[in-house]
mmCIF file of C-alpha atoms in Angstrom:
data_model
loop_
_atom_site.group_PDB
_atom_site.id
_atom_site.type_symbol
_atom_site.label_atom_id
_atom_site.label_comp_id
_atom_site.label_asym_id
_atom_site.label_seq_id
_atom_site.Cartn_x
_atom_site.Cartn_y
_atom_site.Cartn_z
ATOM 1 C CA MET A 1 -49.026 -54.120 -84.325
ATOM 2 C CA ASP A 2 -52.287 -54.761 -82.605
ATOM 3 C CA ALA A 3 -55.039 -52.306 -81.150
ATOM 4 C CA GLU A 4 -54.535 -53.292 -77.331
ATOM 5 C CA HIS A 5 -50.871 -52.584 -77.637
ATOM 6 C CA THR A 6 -51.211 -49.240 -79.527
ATOM 7 C CA GLU A 7 -53.891 -48.513 -76.686
ATOM 8 C CA MET A 8 -51.245 -49.138 -74.137
ATOM 9 C CA ALA A 9 -48.555 -46.672 -75.963
ATOM 10 C CA ILE A 10 -50.974 -44.055 -76.414
ATOM 11 C CA ASP A 11 -51.953 -44.215 -72.451
ATOM 12 C CA CYS A 12 -48.061 -44.329 -72.069
ATOM 13 C CA PHE A 13 -47.370 -41.162 -73.860
ATOM 14 C CA LEU A 14 -50.600 -39.444 -72.526
ATOM 15 C CA LEU A 15 -49.404 -40.130 -68.574
ATOM 16 C CA ALA A 16 -45.570 -38.858 -69.916
ATOM 17 C CA GLY A 17 -46.850 -35.582 -71.187
ATOM 18 C CA ARG A 18 -49.432 -35.218 -67.872
ATOM 19 C CA ILE A 19 -46.858 -35.781 -65.379
ATOM 20 C CA MET A 20 -44.266 -33.301 -67.233
ATOM 21 C CA ILE A 21 -47.035 -30.482 -67.570
ATOM 22 C CA GLU A 22 -48.116 -30.959 -63.853
ATOM 23 C CA SER A 23 -44.552 -30.391 -62.517
ATOM 24 C CA GLY A 24 -44.191 -27.318 -64.629
ATOM 25 C CA ALA A 25 -41.786 -28.547 -67.691
ATOM 26 C CA GLU A 26 -42.161 -26.287 -70.281
ATOM 27 C CA THR A 27 -44.981 -26.890 -73.026
ATOM 28 C CA TYR A 28 -42.770 -27.240 -76.377
ATOM 29 C CA ARG A 29 -40.678 -29.368 -74.544
ATOM 30 C CA VAL A 30 -43.286 -31.709 -73.291
ATOM 31 C CA GLU A 31 -44.819 -32.032 -76.895
ATOM 32 C CA ASP A 32 -41.326 -32.441 -78.412
ATOM 33 C CA THR A 33 -40.900 -35.558 -75.699
ATOM 34 C CA MET A 34 -43.982 -37.147 -76.711
ATOM 35 C CA LEU A 35 -43.488 -37.004 -80.383
ATOM 36 C CA ARG A 36 -40.334 -38.473 -80.002
ATOM 37 C CA MET A 37 -41.631 -41.040 -77.923
ATOM 38 C CA ALA A 38 -44.051 -41.981 -80.261
ATOM 39 C CA ARG A 39 -41.895 -41.986 -83.162
ATOM 40 C CA SER A 40 -39.274 -44.179 -81.888
ATOM 41 C CA GLN A 41 -42.450 -46.920 -81.470
ATOM 42 C CA ASN A 42 -42.907 -46.456 -85.614
ATOM 43 C CA MET A 43 -45.697 -44.016 -85.200
ATOM 44 C CA MET A 44 -44.783 -41.551 -87.463
ATOM 45 C CA ASP A 45 -48.110 -39.634 -88.066
ATOM 46 C CA ALA A 46 -48.388 -38.657 -83.898
ATOM 47 C CA GLN A 47 -49.308 -35.535 -83.305
ATOM 48 C CA SER A 48 -49.766 -33.935 -80.306
ATOM 49 C CA TYR A 49 -51.564 -30.442 -78.738
ATOM 50 C CA VAL A 50 -50.304 -29.528 -75.029
ATOM 51 C CA THR A 51 -51.796 -26.680 -73.236
ATOM 52 C CA PRO A 52 -51.033 -25.743 -69.252
ATOM 53 C CA THR A 53 -54.768 -27.491 -68.632
ATOM 54 C CA GLY A 54 -55.014 -30.317 -71.000
ATOM 55 C CA ILE A 55 -53.553 -32.426 -73.552
ATOM 56 C CA ILE A 56 -54.747 -33.402 -76.986
ATOM 57 C CA PHE A 57 -52.816 -36.484 -78.809
ATOM 58 C CA SER A 58 -53.902 -38.598 -81.776
ATOM 59 C CA LEU A 59 -52.141 -41.173 -84.110
ATOM 60 C CA GLY A 60 -53.645 -40.417 -87.190
ATOM 61 C CA LYS A 61 -56.429 -42.150 -89.325
ATOM 62 C CA THR A 62 -56.648 -44.913 -87.513
ATOM 63 C CA GLN A 63 -56.692 -44.288 -83.732
ATOM 64 C CA PRO A 64 -59.685 -42.423 -82.063
ATOM 65 C CA THR A 65 -57.948 -39.176 -80.604
ATOM 66 C CA ARG A 66 -57.436 -39.244 -77.035
ATOM 67 C CA ILE A 67 -57.336 -36.108 -74.595
ATOM 68 C CA THR A 68 -56.382 -35.643 -70.894
ATOM 69 C CA SER A 69 -56.942 -32.862 -68.587
ATOM 70 C CA ILE A 70 -54.502 -31.095 -66.139
ATOM 71 C CA PRO A 71 -56.270 -29.643 -63.072
ATOM 72 C CA THR A 72 -53.108 -29.049 -60.819
ATOM 73 C CA ARG A 73 -49.507 -27.876 -61.565
ATOM 74 C CA ILE A 74 -46.647 -27.579 -59.244
ATOM 75 C CA THR A 75 -43.302 -26.827 -59.283
ATOM 76 C CA ASP A 76 -41.387 -30.289 -59.133
ATOM 77 C CA LEU A 77 -38.061 -30.528 -61.110
ATOM 78 C CA HIS A 78 -37.627 -33.976 -59.675
ATOM 79 C CA ARG A 79 -40.213 -35.736 -61.768
ATOM 80 C CA ILE A 80 -39.262 -33.911 -64.885
ATOM 81 C CA ALA A 81 -35.779 -35.603 -64.751
ATOM 82 C CA LEU A 82 -37.463 -38.724 -63.978
ATOM 83 C CA VAL A 83 -39.867 -38.398 -66.850
ATOM 84 C CA ASN A 84 -36.888 -37.252 -69.381
ATOM 85 C CA ASN A 85 -34.665 -40.023 -68.297
ATOM 86 C CA VAL A 86 -37.633 -42.814 -69.290
ATOM 87 C CA SER A 87 -38.139 -41.237 -72.441
ATOM 88 C CA ARG A 88 -34.403 -41.041 -72.922
ATOM 89 C CA LYS A 89 -34.032 -44.781 -72.641
ATOM 90 C CA LEU A 90 -37.477 -45.222 -74.594
ATOM 91 C CA THR A 91 -35.708 -43.629 -77.778
ATOM 92 C CA SER A 92 -32.481 -44.952 -77.306
ATOM 93 C CA HIS A 93 -34.517 -48.732 -77.233
ATOM 94 C CA LEU A 94 -33.333 -49.613 -73.698
ATOM 95 C CA ILE A 95 -36.487 -50.268 -72.773
ATOM 96 C CA SER A 96 -39.703 -51.499 -74.027
ATOM 97 C CA ILE A 97 -43.215 -49.603 -73.989
ATOM 98 C CA GLU A 98 -44.617 -51.609 -71.607
ATOM 99 C CA GLN A 99 -41.291 -51.203 -69.268
ATOM 100 C CA ALA A 100 -41.852 -47.736 -69.777
ATOM 101 C CA TYR A 101 -45.440 -47.426 -68.945
ATOM 102 C CA GLU A 102 -44.756 -49.464 -65.661
ATOM 103 C CA GLU A 103 -41.952 -46.896 -64.943
ATOM 104 C CA LEU A 104 -44.129 -43.749 -65.655
ATOM 105 C CA LYS A 105 -47.103 -45.226 -63.164
ATOM 106 C CA LYS A 106 -44.250 -46.131 -60.457
ATOM 107 C CA ILE A 107 -43.410 -41.899 -61.406
ATOM 108 C CA GLU A 108 -47.143 -40.483 -61.176
ATOM 109 C CA LYS A 109 -47.292 -42.893 -57.669
ATOM 110 C CA THR A 110 -44.409 -41.774 -55.852
ATOM 111 C CA ASN A 111 -43.906 -38.398 -53.681
ATOM 112 C CA TYR A 112 -40.429 -37.276 -54.355
ATOM 113 C CA PHE A 113 -40.444 -34.181 -52.434
ATOM 114 C CA LEU A 114 -38.355 -33.630 -49.600
ATOM 115 C CA PRO A 115 -40.121 -33.696 -45.941
ATOM 116 C CA ILE A 116 -41.512 -30.358 -45.333
ATOM 117 C CA ALA A 117 -39.356 -29.381 -42.208
ATOM 118 C CA ILE A 118 -36.363 -29.649 -44.889
ATOM 119 C CA GLN A 119 -38.304 -27.405 -47.466
ATOM 120 C CA VAL A 120 -39.219 -25.022 -44.495
ATOM 121 C CA LEU A 121 -35.865 -24.671 -43.598
ATOM 122 C CA ALA A 122 -34.680 -24.148 -47.150
ATOM 123 C CA ALA A 123 -37.020 -21.238 -47.550
ATOM 124 C CA SER A 124 -36.044 -19.881 -44.171
ATOM 125 C CA ILE A 125 -32.235 -19.755 -45.476
ATOM 126 C CA ALA A 126 -33.408 -18.519 -48.683
ATOM 127 C CA SER A 127 -35.547 -15.491 -46.981
ATOM 128 C CA GLY A 128 -32.039 -14.573 -44.899
ATOM 129 C CA ALA A 129 -29.798 -14.827 -47.663
ATOM 130 C CA PHE A 130 -32.133 -12.631 -49.806
ATOM 131 C CA LEU A 131 -32.374 -10.258 -47.462
ATOM 132 C CA LEU A 132 -28.450 -9.821 -47.690
ATOM 133 C CA LEU A 133 -28.533 -10.042 -51.476
ATOM 134 C CA PHE A 134 -31.133 -7.087 -51.584
ATOM 135 C CA ASN A 135 -28.501 -4.480 -48.768
ATOM 136 C CA GLY A 136 -30.310 -5.826 -45.853
ATOM 137 C CA THR A 137 -29.105 -5.363 -42.266
ATOM 138 C CA VAL A 138 -27.759 -8.879 -40.907
ATOM 139 C CA LYS A 139 -29.960 -7.795 -37.566
ATOM 140 C CA ASP A 140 -33.164 -8.175 -39.681
ATOM 141 C CA ILE A 141 -31.863 -11.941 -40.598
ATOM 142 C CA PRO A 142 -33.846 -13.298 -37.648
ATOM 143 C CA ALA A 143 -37.301 -11.824 -38.718
ATOM 144 C CA ALA A 144 -36.692 -12.229 -42.346
ATOM 145 C CA PHE A 145 -35.563 -16.238 -41.405
ATOM 146 C CA ILE A 146 -38.809 -16.991 -39.431
ATOM 147 C CA ALA A 147 -41.068 -14.882 -41.794
ATOM 148 C CA GLY A 148 -39.899 -16.615 -45.114
ATOM 149 C CA GLY A 149 -40.354 -20.051 -43.513
ATOM 150 C CA LEU A 150 -44.026 -19.734 -42.067
ATOM 151 C CA GLY A 151 -44.960 -18.145 -45.565
ATOM 152 C CA LEU A 152 -43.737 -21.803 -47.376
ATOM 153 C CA TYR A 153 -45.116 -23.582 -44.475
ATOM 154 C CA ILE A 154 -48.531 -21.751 -44.490
ATOM 155 C CA VAL A 155 -48.695 -21.818 -48.725
ATOM 156 C CA THR A 156 -47.807 -25.746 -48.457
ATOM 157 C CA ILE A 157 -50.610 -26.553 -45.481
ATOM 158 C CA ILE A 158 -53.328 -24.455 -46.901
ATOM 159 C CA HIS A 159 -52.871 -25.457 -50.417
ATOM 160 C CA ASN A 160 -53.259 -29.328 -49.817
ATOM 161 C CA MET A 161 -56.520 -28.415 -47.635
ATOM 162 C CA THR A 162 -58.498 -25.910 -50.031
ATOM 163 C CA ARG A 163 -56.635 -26.684 -53.471
ATOM 164 C CA VAL A 164 -57.057 -22.924 -53.927
ATOM 165 C CA LYS A 165 -53.676 -22.038 -55.495
ATOM 166 C CA PHE A 166 -54.154 -18.033 -54.973
ATOM 167 C CA PHE A 167 -56.275 -18.422 -51.504
ATOM 168 C CA SER A 168 -53.204 -19.915 -49.994
ATOM 169 C CA GLU A 169 -50.833 -17.344 -51.498
ATOM 170 C CA PHE A 170 -52.701 -14.680 -50.237
ATOM 171 C CA LEU A 171 -52.904 -16.046 -46.477
ATOM 172 C CA ALA A 172 -48.936 -16.963 -47.166
ATOM 173 C CA ALA A 173 -48.484 -13.157 -47.758
ATOM 174 C CA VAL A 174 -50.583 -11.676 -44.997
ATOM 175 C CA ALA A 175 -48.511 -14.031 -42.326
ATOM 176 C CA ILE A 176 -45.370 -12.120 -43.727
ATOM 177 C CA GLY A 177 -46.490 -9.279 -43.345
ATOM 178 C CA ILE A 178 -47.798 -9.553 -40.179
ATOM 179 C CA VAL A 179 -44.609 -11.291 -38.796
ATOM 180 C CA ALA A 180 -42.573 -8.476 -40.372
ATOM 181 C CA SER A 181 -44.572 -5.730 -38.485
ATOM 182 C CA ALA A 182 -44.576 -7.367 -34.961
ATOM 183 C CA ALA A 183 -40.635 -7.774 -35.545
ATOM 184 C CA ILE A 184 -40.421 -4.337 -36.052
ATOM 185 C CA HIS A 185 -43.125 -3.010 -33.453
ATOM 186 C CA TYR A 186 -41.508 -5.232 -31.035
ATOM 187 C CA GLY A 187 -38.021 -3.675 -31.864
ATOM 188 C CA TYR A 188 -36.528 -7.215 -33.682
ATOM 189 C CA GLY A 189 -36.160 -5.625 -37.157
ATOM 190 C CA ILE A 190 -35.115 -2.710 -38.562
ATOM 191 C CA GLU A 191 -36.326 -2.412 -42.220
ATOM 192 C CA ILE A 192 -39.747 -3.596 -42.942
ATOM 193 C CA ASP A 193 -39.210 -3.301 -46.749
ATOM 194 C CA LYS A 194 -36.478 -5.599 -46.645
ATOM 195 C CA ILE A 195 -37.663 -7.962 -44.372
ATOM 196 C CA ILE A 196 -40.821 -8.734 -46.600
ATOM 197 C CA ILE A 197 -38.787 -8.608 -49.840
ATOM 198 C CA GLY A 198 -36.483 -11.258 -48.570
ATOM 199 C CA SER A 199 -39.435 -13.264 -47.073
ATOM 200 C CA VAL A 200 -41.714 -13.210 -50.297
ATOM 201 C CA MET A 201 -38.905 -14.329 -52.475
ATOM 202 C CA PRO A 202 -39.873 -18.315 -51.990
ATOM 203 C CA LEU A 203 -43.541 -17.646 -53.048
ATOM 204 C CA VAL A 204 -42.237 -15.513 -56.281
ATOM 205 C CA PRO A 205 -43.358 -17.620 -59.511
ATOM 206 C CA GLY A 206 -40.366 -17.649 -60.999
ATOM 207 C CA LEU A 207 -40.668 -21.248 -63.287
ATOM 208 C CA LEU A 208 -43.935 -19.588 -64.450
ATOM 209 C CA ILE A 209 -42.796 -15.959 -65.765
ATOM 210 C CA THR A 210 -39.653 -18.005 -67.627
ATOM 211 C CA ASN A 211 -41.796 -20.706 -68.995
ATOM 212 C CA ALA A 212 -44.130 -18.384 -69.887
ATOM 213 C CA VAL A 213 -42.086 -16.211 -72.034
ATOM 214 C CA ARG A 214 -39.963 -19.341 -72.927
ATOM 215 C CA ASP A 215 -43.016 -20.868 -74.529
ATOM 216 C CA MET A 216 -44.153 -17.698 -76.442
ATOM 217 C CA MET A 217 -40.845 -17.746 -78.337
ATOM 218 C CA ALA A 218 -41.428 -21.186 -79.317
ATOM 219 C CA GLY A 219 -44.602 -20.286 -80.619
ATOM 220 C CA HIS A 220 -47.143 -21.865 -77.858
ATOM 221 C CA PHE A 221 -48.944 -18.542 -77.314
ATOM 222 C CA THR A 222 -52.228 -20.229 -75.790
ATOM 223 C CA ALA A 223 -50.024 -21.690 -73.528
ATOM 224 C CA GLY A 224 -47.451 -18.700 -73.017
ATOM 225 C CA MET A 225 -50.526 -16.420 -72.490
ATOM 226 C CA ALA A 226 -51.954 -19.070 -69.803
ATOM 227 C CA LYS A 227 -48.908 -19.240 -67.885
ATOM 228 C CA GLY A 228 -48.239 -15.765 -67.899
ATOM 229 C CA ALA A 229 -51.924 -15.223 -66.477
ATOM 230 C CA GLU A 230 -51.611 -17.691 -63.909
ATOM 231 C CA ALA A 231 -47.699 -15.641 -62.884
ATOM 232 C CA PHE A 232 -49.849 -12.605 -62.772
ATOM 233 C CA LEU A 233 -52.473 -13.945 -60.455
ATOM 234 C CA THR A 234 -49.682 -15.214 -57.917
ATOM 235 C CA ALA A 235 -47.925 -11.765 -57.769
ATOM 236 C CA PHE A 236 -51.394 -10.003 -57.476
ATOM 237 C CA ALA A 237 -52.141 -12.400 -54.612
ATOM 238 C CA ILE A 238 -49.044 -11.508 -52.936
ATOM 239 C CA GLY A 239 -49.057 -8.042 -53.314
ATOM 240 C CA SER A 240 -52.460 -7.890 -51.985
ATOM 241 C CA GLY A 241 -51.847 -9.820 -48.967
ATOM 242 C CA ILE A 242 -48.822 -7.713 -48.258
ATOM 243 C CA ALA A 243 -50.896 -4.200 -49.146
ATOM 244 C CA LEU A 244 -53.929 -5.845 -46.584
ATOM 245 C CA VAL A 245 -51.373 -5.733 -43.408
ATOM 246 C CA LEU A 246 -49.515 -2.880 -44.719
ATOM 247 C CA SER A 247 -52.691 -0.633 -44.590
ATOM 248 C CA PHE A 248 -53.385 -0.916 -41.251
ATOM 249 C CA MET B 1 -14.364 -5.167 -53.204
ATOM 250 C CA LEU B 2 -12.859 -8.108 -53.847
ATOM 251 C CA ASP B 3 -13.836 -9.833 -50.313
ATOM 252 C CA SER B 4 -17.333 -8.233 -51.181
ATOM 253 C CA VAL B 5 -17.927 -9.917 -54.071
ATOM 254 C CA PHE B 6 -16.645 -13.112 -52.668
ATOM 255 C CA ILE B 7 -19.088 -12.918 -49.911
ATOM 256 C CA GLN B 8 -22.262 -11.806 -52.133
ATOM 257 C CA ILE B 9 -20.964 -15.185 -54.422
ATOM 258 C CA VAL B 10 -21.374 -17.047 -51.319
ATOM 259 C CA ILE B 11 -24.540 -15.882 -50.543
ATOM 260 C CA SER B 12 -26.059 -16.113 -53.549
ATOM 261 C CA PHE B 13 -25.356 -19.810 -53.710
ATOM 262 C CA VAL B 14 -26.729 -20.691 -50.751
ATOM 263 C CA ALA B 15 -30.037 -18.712 -51.517
ATOM 264 C CA THR B 16 -29.488 -20.570 -55.204
ATOM 265 C CA ALA B 17 -29.126 -23.797 -53.910
ATOM 266 C CA CYS B 18 -32.302 -23.608 -51.247
ATOM 267 C CA PHE B 19 -34.271 -22.761 -54.030
ATOM 268 C CA GLY B 20 -33.564 -25.976 -56.112
ATOM 269 C CA VAL B 21 -34.435 -27.733 -52.291
ATOM 270 C CA ILE B 22 -38.069 -25.653 -52.656
ATOM 271 C CA PHE B 23 -38.249 -26.315 -56.449
ATOM 272 C CA ASN B 24 -37.214 -29.996 -55.564
ATOM 273 C CA ALA B 25 -34.309 -30.532 -57.909
ATOM 274 C CA PRO B 26 -32.718 -33.952 -57.954
ATOM 275 C CA THR B 27 -30.671 -34.137 -54.958
ATOM 276 C CA LYS B 28 -27.471 -34.708 -56.942
ATOM 277 C CA THR B 29 -27.632 -31.630 -58.783
ATOM 278 C CA ILE B 30 -28.453 -29.201 -55.782
ATOM 279 C CA PRO B 31 -24.742 -28.168 -55.476
ATOM 280 C CA ALA B 32 -24.684 -27.272 -59.550
ATOM 281 C CA CYS B 33 -27.840 -25.576 -59.333
ATOM 282 C CA GLY B 34 -26.603 -23.522 -56.537
ATOM 283 C CA LEU B 35 -23.270 -22.847 -58.791
ATOM 284 C CA VAL B 36 -25.610 -21.586 -61.870
ATOM 285 C CA GLY B 37 -27.226 -19.218 -59.796
ATOM 286 C CA ALA B 38 -23.923 -17.627 -57.769
ATOM 287 C CA VAL B 39 -21.991 -17.098 -61.439
ATOM 288 C CA GLY B 40 -25.126 -15.397 -62.798
ATOM 289 C CA TRP B 41 -25.388 -13.014 -59.825
ATOM 290 C CA ALA B 42 -21.336 -12.337 -59.898
ATOM 291 C CA ILE B 43 -22.026 -11.535 -63.197
ATOM 292 C CA TYR B 44 -24.734 -8.902 -62.611
ATOM 293 C CA TYR B 45 -23.172 -7.456 -59.052
ATOM 294 C CA VAL B 46 -19.991 -6.796 -61.191
ATOM 295 C CA MET B 47 -21.995 -5.095 -64.005
ATOM 296 C CA ILE B 48 -24.074 -3.321 -61.414
ATOM 297 C CA ASP B 49 -20.714 -2.134 -59.614
ATOM 298 C CA ILE B 50 -19.017 -0.676 -62.948
ATOM 299 C CA GLY B 51 -22.318 1.266 -63.955
ATOM 300 C CA VAL B 52 -24.506 -0.693 -66.106
ATOM 301 C CA ASP B 53 -28.208 -0.372 -66.088
ATOM 302 C CA GLU B 54 -30.105 -3.003 -64.369
ATOM 303 C CA VAL B 55 -31.728 -3.854 -67.454
ATOM 304 C CA GLN B 56 -28.658 -4.491 -69.250
ATOM 305 C CA ALA B 57 -27.276 -6.492 -65.943
ATOM 306 C CA SER B 58 -30.334 -8.741 -65.761
ATOM 307 C CA PHE B 59 -29.713 -9.739 -69.844
ATOM 308 C CA LEU B 60 -26.242 -10.754 -69.168
ATOM 309 C CA GLY B 61 -27.004 -12.274 -66.283
ATOM 310 C CA ALA B 62 -29.650 -14.521 -67.370
ATOM 311 C CA PHE B 63 -27.249 -15.305 -70.860
ATOM 312 C CA VAL B 64 -24.667 -16.226 -68.614
ATOM 313 C CA VAL B 65 -27.129 -18.580 -66.382
ATOM 314 C CA SER B 66 -28.502 -20.002 -69.077
ATOM 315 C CA LEU B 67 -24.798 -20.840 -70.637
ATOM 316 C CA VAL B 68 -24.168 -22.657 -67.631
ATOM 317 C CA ALA B 69 -26.977 -24.336 -67.003
ATOM 318 C CA TYR B 70 -27.035 -25.631 -70.402
ATOM 319 C CA PHE B 71 -23.566 -27.030 -69.536
ATOM 320 C CA PHE B 72 -24.851 -28.890 -66.310
ATOM 321 C CA ALA B 73 -28.229 -29.876 -68.732
ATOM 322 C CA ARG B 74 -25.604 -31.985 -70.841
ATOM 323 C CA LYS B 75 -23.180 -33.474 -68.062
ATOM 324 C CA PHE B 76 -25.994 -34.637 -66.055
ATOM 325 C CA ARG B 77 -28.144 -35.490 -68.995
ATOM 326 C CA MET B 78 -31.333 -33.984 -67.619
ATOM 327 C CA PRO B 79 -33.329 -30.997 -68.710
ATOM 328 C CA MET B 80 -31.970 -27.979 -68.885
ATOM 329 C CA ILE B 81 -34.632 -26.215 -66.793
ATOM 330 C CA ILE B 82 -33.867 -27.871 -63.556
ATOM 331 C CA PHE B 83 -30.672 -25.919 -63.609
ATOM 332 C CA SER B 84 -31.677 -22.461 -65.181
ATOM 333 C CA VAL B 85 -34.871 -22.212 -62.996
ATOM 334 C CA SER B 86 -33.381 -21.606 -59.564
ATOM 335 C CA GLY B 87 -30.358 -19.897 -61.176
ATOM 336 C CA ILE B 88 -32.625 -16.811 -62.282
ATOM 337 C CA ILE B 89 -34.127 -16.401 -58.827
ATOM 338 C CA PRO B 90 -31.523 -13.902 -57.791
ATOM 339 C CA LEU B 91 -32.228 -11.593 -60.668
ATOM 340 C CA VAL B 92 -35.761 -11.635 -60.345
ATOM 341 C CA PRO B 93 -36.834 -7.912 -59.435
ATOM 342 C CA GLY B 94 -38.772 -8.016 -56.236
ATOM 343 C CA GLY B 95 -37.694 -5.307 -54.860
ATOM 344 C CA ILE B 96 -39.023 -2.994 -57.721
ATOM 345 C CA ALA B 97 -42.219 -5.340 -57.831
ATOM 346 C CA TYR B 98 -42.645 -4.787 -54.197
ATOM 347 C CA ASN B 99 -41.988 -0.638 -54.349
ATOM 348 C CA THR B 100 -44.619 -1.128 -57.103
ATOM 349 C CA MET B 101 -47.245 -2.718 -55.059
ATOM 350 C CA ARG B 102 -46.454 -0.078 -52.489
ATOM 351 C CA ASN B 103 -46.753 3.078 -54.730
ATOM 352 C CA VAL B 104 -49.815 1.648 -55.816
ATOM 353 C CA MET B 105 -51.246 1.411 -52.430
ATOM 354 C CA GLU B 106 -50.371 4.924 -51.499
ATOM 355 C CA LEU B 107 -52.035 6.142 -54.648
ATOM 356 C CA ASP B 108 -48.810 7.183 -55.883
ATOM 357 C CA TYR B 109 -50.064 5.725 -59.491
ATOM 358 C CA ILE B 110 -47.001 7.581 -61.807
ATOM 359 C CA MET B 111 -44.182 6.034 -59.376
ATOM 360 C CA GLY B 112 -45.919 2.888 -59.648
ATOM 361 C CA LEU B 113 -46.373 2.609 -63.247
ATOM 362 C CA GLN B 114 -42.682 3.802 -63.637
ATOM 363 C CA ASN B 115 -41.542 1.194 -61.447
ATOM 364 C CA GLY B 116 -44.177 -1.335 -62.726
ATOM 365 C CA MET B 117 -42.501 -0.347 -66.159
ATOM 366 C CA ARG B 118 -39.012 -1.082 -64.793
ATOM 367 C CA ALA B 119 -39.936 -4.468 -63.028
ATOM 368 C CA PHE B 120 -41.862 -5.280 -66.490
ATOM 369 C CA MET B 121 -38.445 -4.648 -68.587
ATOM 370 C CA ILE B 122 -36.460 -6.481 -66.281
ATOM 371 C CA SER B 123 -38.208 -9.620 -66.206
ATOM 372 C CA GLY B 124 -38.629 -9.171 -70.169
ATOM 373 C CA ALA B 125 -34.342 -8.820 -70.243
ATOM 374 C CA ILE B 126 -33.972 -11.964 -68.209
ATOM 375 C CA ALA B 127 -36.028 -14.329 -70.052
ATOM 376 C CA MET B 128 -34.798 -12.388 -73.326
ATOM 377 C CA GLY B 129 -31.411 -13.762 -71.950
ATOM 378 C CA LEU B 130 -32.233 -17.077 -70.831
ATOM 379 C CA VAL B 131 -33.824 -17.563 -74.306
ATOM 380 C CA PHE B 132 -30.713 -15.930 -76.691
ATOM 381 C CA ALA B 133 -28.234 -17.711 -74.794
ATOM 382 C CA GLU B 134 -30.197 -21.435 -75.402
ATOM 383 C CA VAL B 135 -30.960 -20.434 -78.786
ATOM 384 C CA PHE B 136 -27.348 -19.327 -79.356
ATOM 385 C CA MET B 137 -26.282 -22.610 -78.086
ATOM 386 C CA GLN B 138 -27.950 -24.890 -80.136
ATOM 387 C CA ILE B 139 -27.034 -23.326 -83.374
ATOM 388 C CA ILE B 140 -23.634 -23.851 -82.127
ATOM 389 C CA PHE B 141 -23.948 -27.328 -81.517
ATOM 390 C CA ARG B 142 -25.819 -28.029 -84.618
ATOM 391 C CA LEU B 143 -23.081 -26.319 -86.571
ATOM 392 C CA LEU B 144 -20.705 -28.069 -84.794
ATOM 393 C CA SER B 145 -22.144 -31.714 -85.411
ATOM 394 C CA GLN B 146 -22.778 -31.002 -88.937
ATOM 395 C CA GLY B 147 -19.232 -30.262 -89.408
ATOM 396 C CA LYS B 148 -18.240 -33.562 -87.614
ATOM 397 C CA THR B 149 -20.785 -35.415 -89.541
ATOM 398 C CA SER B 150 -19.924 -34.054 -92.627
ATOM 399 C CA MET B 151 -15.991 -34.642 -91.929
ATOM 400 C CA GLN B 152 -16.893 -37.767 -91.261
ATOM 401 C CA SER B 153 -18.889 -38.902 -94.400
ATOM 402 C CA PHE B 154 -16.205 -36.860 -96.399
ATOM 403 C CA MET B 155 -13.332 -39.139 -94.638
ATOM 404 C CA LYS B 156 -15.611 -42.101 -95.166
ATOM 405 C CA SER B 157 -15.980 -41.640 -98.809
ATOM 406 C CA LYS B 158 -12.136 -41.125 -99.282
ATOM 407 C CA LYS B 159 -12.137 -44.394 -97.803
ATOM 408 C CA ARG B 160 -14.078 -45.938 -99.778
ATOM 409 C CA SER B 161 -12.317 -44.356 -103.382
ATOM 410 C CA SER B 162 -8.685 -45.079 -102.359
#
């Protein structure tokens, strides 16, 4: 196997790992996927070390070790499924490594998110539904509907503008608090607590908490602690945003 | 009571499916995501109704979420995480976390600690339930496939000898 081909294969594995981590896959699964892909190409000595902020990958003695850094992480389950599909096809030798690399490049460039209007609508409906699950009254649904949608909209917009995740979550929580207080003030709502809990649910870092514990159980303490810290900061940002509004 | 359980299941189905949209699950899996959440919430709701503590009920709910997610993951040939992430969202102790924040803000640190510990216990129980169910299923499937392959090899060797 010539050097150029090997280089390309390493690029391919690193890209697969990077897309998966960026989309919120579990760390141990990313390591496993990269090693499986490498073994299917007869690279038996491959080693990978994955953290939420970077990947180190080595083929053993012959090749220099490569790293890639991961600055941002979002939740995008569609991409995880697509990369998993490519890796499945590669490991069962249905496609060659060149084809896999092309497909991964395409996955990296494409935006698989649904239009923001649909996401905001989903967040609104989810907020209304959660209000009912937490024993809220039907009268509070319109307030939760508006607050939940607005919260997700603000997170998306501010995050695209500033790239600072905790700031956008803080602002969204402030907006939710203001909408809920206004609804109570003008008589469109009854229980402010239930409205806020329902509308904050779309911002809750559910994936991070699950993955943090899951990674710890698989022995990835570095990744688990890092994800736990991210989840804690997110929860803290939401809590302080709400607290700021309620204290007035 | 049956009526209200049915309504709860429908509401949790809608809520979880919406979370599938927010987390950008592949479109064809969104109904399955909703179903996972509805099953988990139904278990939790019935458990709370017959007087089981929230922590144990969350554990059982997450355990069942993980089992159903494992089933769908095999059916759709996709990673399990796609189904389990939105499925556990109804079990997340949002209300208790909110009360913790509220207590701390009102300088009632004793109640804050109490509620905070409770939220921590419940989220730990959810994570434990998820992981235990996954490991449980892996062991079962490993045993099943081992039995199958050893049986097959036994049959092969029998054929060869005869």
